[in-house]
């Protein structure tokens, strides 16, 4: 919530992208659920005639809706979350690009460090 408050505007063209990336920094799919879903998707692809689907083919075949329906989300560890967010922030703090103001306001570092 602290970082969301630092966004310059919810109507910013990159707001949704930033919030999605922020969410992926904080949450991850449960490993066991994800592995079971991949196994099921593999079987589905085999039935559809793809004899030996690669791992990347199975991942591409998974839809966001399937992940949400069959896999739990859990939080990453504190260190991993902080590292992921800190790697995301520099790209959002850069000056305007594509003719837009930055997604995050200049007060963001104060909120992040608090």
Coordinates of C-alpha atoms in Angstrom, one line a residue:
X1 CA 0.0 0.0 0.0
X2 CA 2.8 2.4 0.8
X3 CA 4.3 2.0 -2.7
X4 CA 0.8 2.3 -4.4
X5 CA 0.3 5.6 -2.6
X6 CA 3.6 6.9 -4.2
X7 CA 2.2 6.4 -7.7
X8 CA 1.7 9.7 -9.5
X9 CA -1.7 8.7 -10.8
X10 CA -3.9 5.6 -11.1
X11 CA -4.7 6.7 -14.6
X12 CA -1.0 6.7 -15.6
X13 CA -0.6 4.4 -18.6
X14 CA 1.9 2.2 -16.8
X15 CA 0.1 2.1 -13.4
X16 CA -1.4 -1.4 -14.1
X17 CA 1.9 -2.8 -15.3
X18 CA 3.7 -1.4 -12.3
X19 CA 1.1 -2.9 -9.9
X20 CA 1.3 -6.3 -11.6
X21 CA 5.1 -6.3 -11.4
X22 CA 4.9 -5.2 -7.7
X23 CA 2.4 -8.0 -7.0
X24 CA 4.8 -10.5 -8.6
X25 CA 7.6 -9.2 -6.4
X26 CA 5.5 -10.0 -3.3
X27 CA 3.6 -13.1 -4.2
X28 CA 4.5 -16.4 -6.0
X29 CA 2.5 -19.5 -6.9
X30 CA 2.6 -22.4 -4.5
X31 CA 5.2 -24.7 -5.9
X32 CA 3.3 -28.0 -5.2
X33 CA 0.1 -26.6 -6.8
X34 CA 2.0 -25.3 -9.8
X35 CA 3.8 -28.6 -10.4
X36 CA 0.5 -30.6 -10.2
X37 CA -1.1 -28.1 -12.7
X38 CA 1.9 -28.5 -15.0
X39 CA 1.6 -32.3 -14.8
X40 CA -2.1 -32.0 -15.7
X41 CA -1.4 -29.7 -18.5
X42 CA 1.2 -32.1 -19.8
X43 CA -1.4 -34.9 -19.9
X44 CA -3.8 -32.6 -21.6
X45 CA -1.3 -31.7 -24.3
X46 CA -0.5 -35.4 -24.8
X47 CA -4.2 -36.2 -25.3
X48 CA -4.3 -33.3 -27.8
X49 CA -1.5 -35.1 -29.8
X50 CA 1.6 -33.3 -28.6
X51 CA 3.7 -36.4 -27.8
X52 CA 6.5 -34.9 -25.7
X53 CA 5.7 -31.3 -24.7
X54 CA 8.6 -29.3 -23.5
X55 CA 8.5 -27.4 -20.2
X56 CA 8.2 -24.1 -22.0
X57 CA 5.3 -25.4 -24.1
X58 CA 3.5 -26.5 -21.0
X59 CA 4.1 -23.1 -19.3
X60 CA 2.9 -21.3 -22.4
X61 CA -0.2 -23.5 -22.5
X62 CA -1.2 -22.5 -19.0
X63 CA -3.7 -19.6 -18.9
X64 CA -3.8 -17.0 -16.1
X65 CA -7.3 -18.2 -15.3
X66 CA -6.1 -21.8 -14.8
X67 CA -3.3 -20.6 -12.5
X68 CA -5.8 -18.5 -10.5
X69 CA -8.3 -21.4 -10.3
X70 CA -5.9 -24.2 -9.4
X71 CA -2.9 -22.7 -7.6
X72 CA -2.6 -20.9 -4.3
X73 CA -0.5 -17.7 -4.0
X74 CA 1.8 -17.3 -1.1
X75 CA 4.1 -14.5 -0.1
X76 CA 7.8 -14.7 -0.8
X77 CA 10.3 -14.5 2.0
X78 CA 11.2 -11.1 3.3
X79 CA 14.7 -10.9 1.8
X80 CA 13.5 -12.2 -1.6
X81 CA 10.6 -9.7 -1.6
X82 CA 12.8 -6.7 -0.7
X83 CA 15.4 -7.7 -3.4
X84 CA 12.7 -8.0 -6.0
X85 CA 11.1 -4.7 -5.1
X86 CA 14.4 -2.9 -5.0
X87 CA 15.2 -4.3 -8.5
X88 CA 11.9 -3.0 -9.8
X89 CA 12.1 0.5 -8.3
X90 CA 15.0 1.9 -10.4
X91 CA 13.1 1.4 -13.6
X92 CA 10.0 3.2 -12.3
X93 CA 12.0 6.0 -10.8
X94 CA 13.7 6.9 -14.0
X95 CA 12.7 10.1 -15.7
X96 CA 9.8 10.2 -18.1
X97 CA 9.8 8.0 -21.1
X98 CA 7.5 7.7 -24.0
X99 CA 6.4 11.3 -23.2
X100 CA 4.9 10.4 -19.7
X101 CA 5.9 11.4 -16.2
X102 CA 7.4 8.6 -14.0
X103 CA 5.0 6.1 -12.5
X104 CA 6.3 6.8 -9.0
X105 CA 6.6 10.3 -7.5
X106 CA 9.9 11.6 -6.2
X107 CA 8.8 11.1 -2.6
X108 CA 8.8 7.3 -3.1
X109 CA 12.3 6.7 -1.5
X110 CA 11.1 8.2 1.7
X111 CA 8.1 5.9 1.9
X112 CA 10.1 2.8 0.9
X113 CA 12.7 3.4 3.6
X114 CA 10.1 4.1 6.3

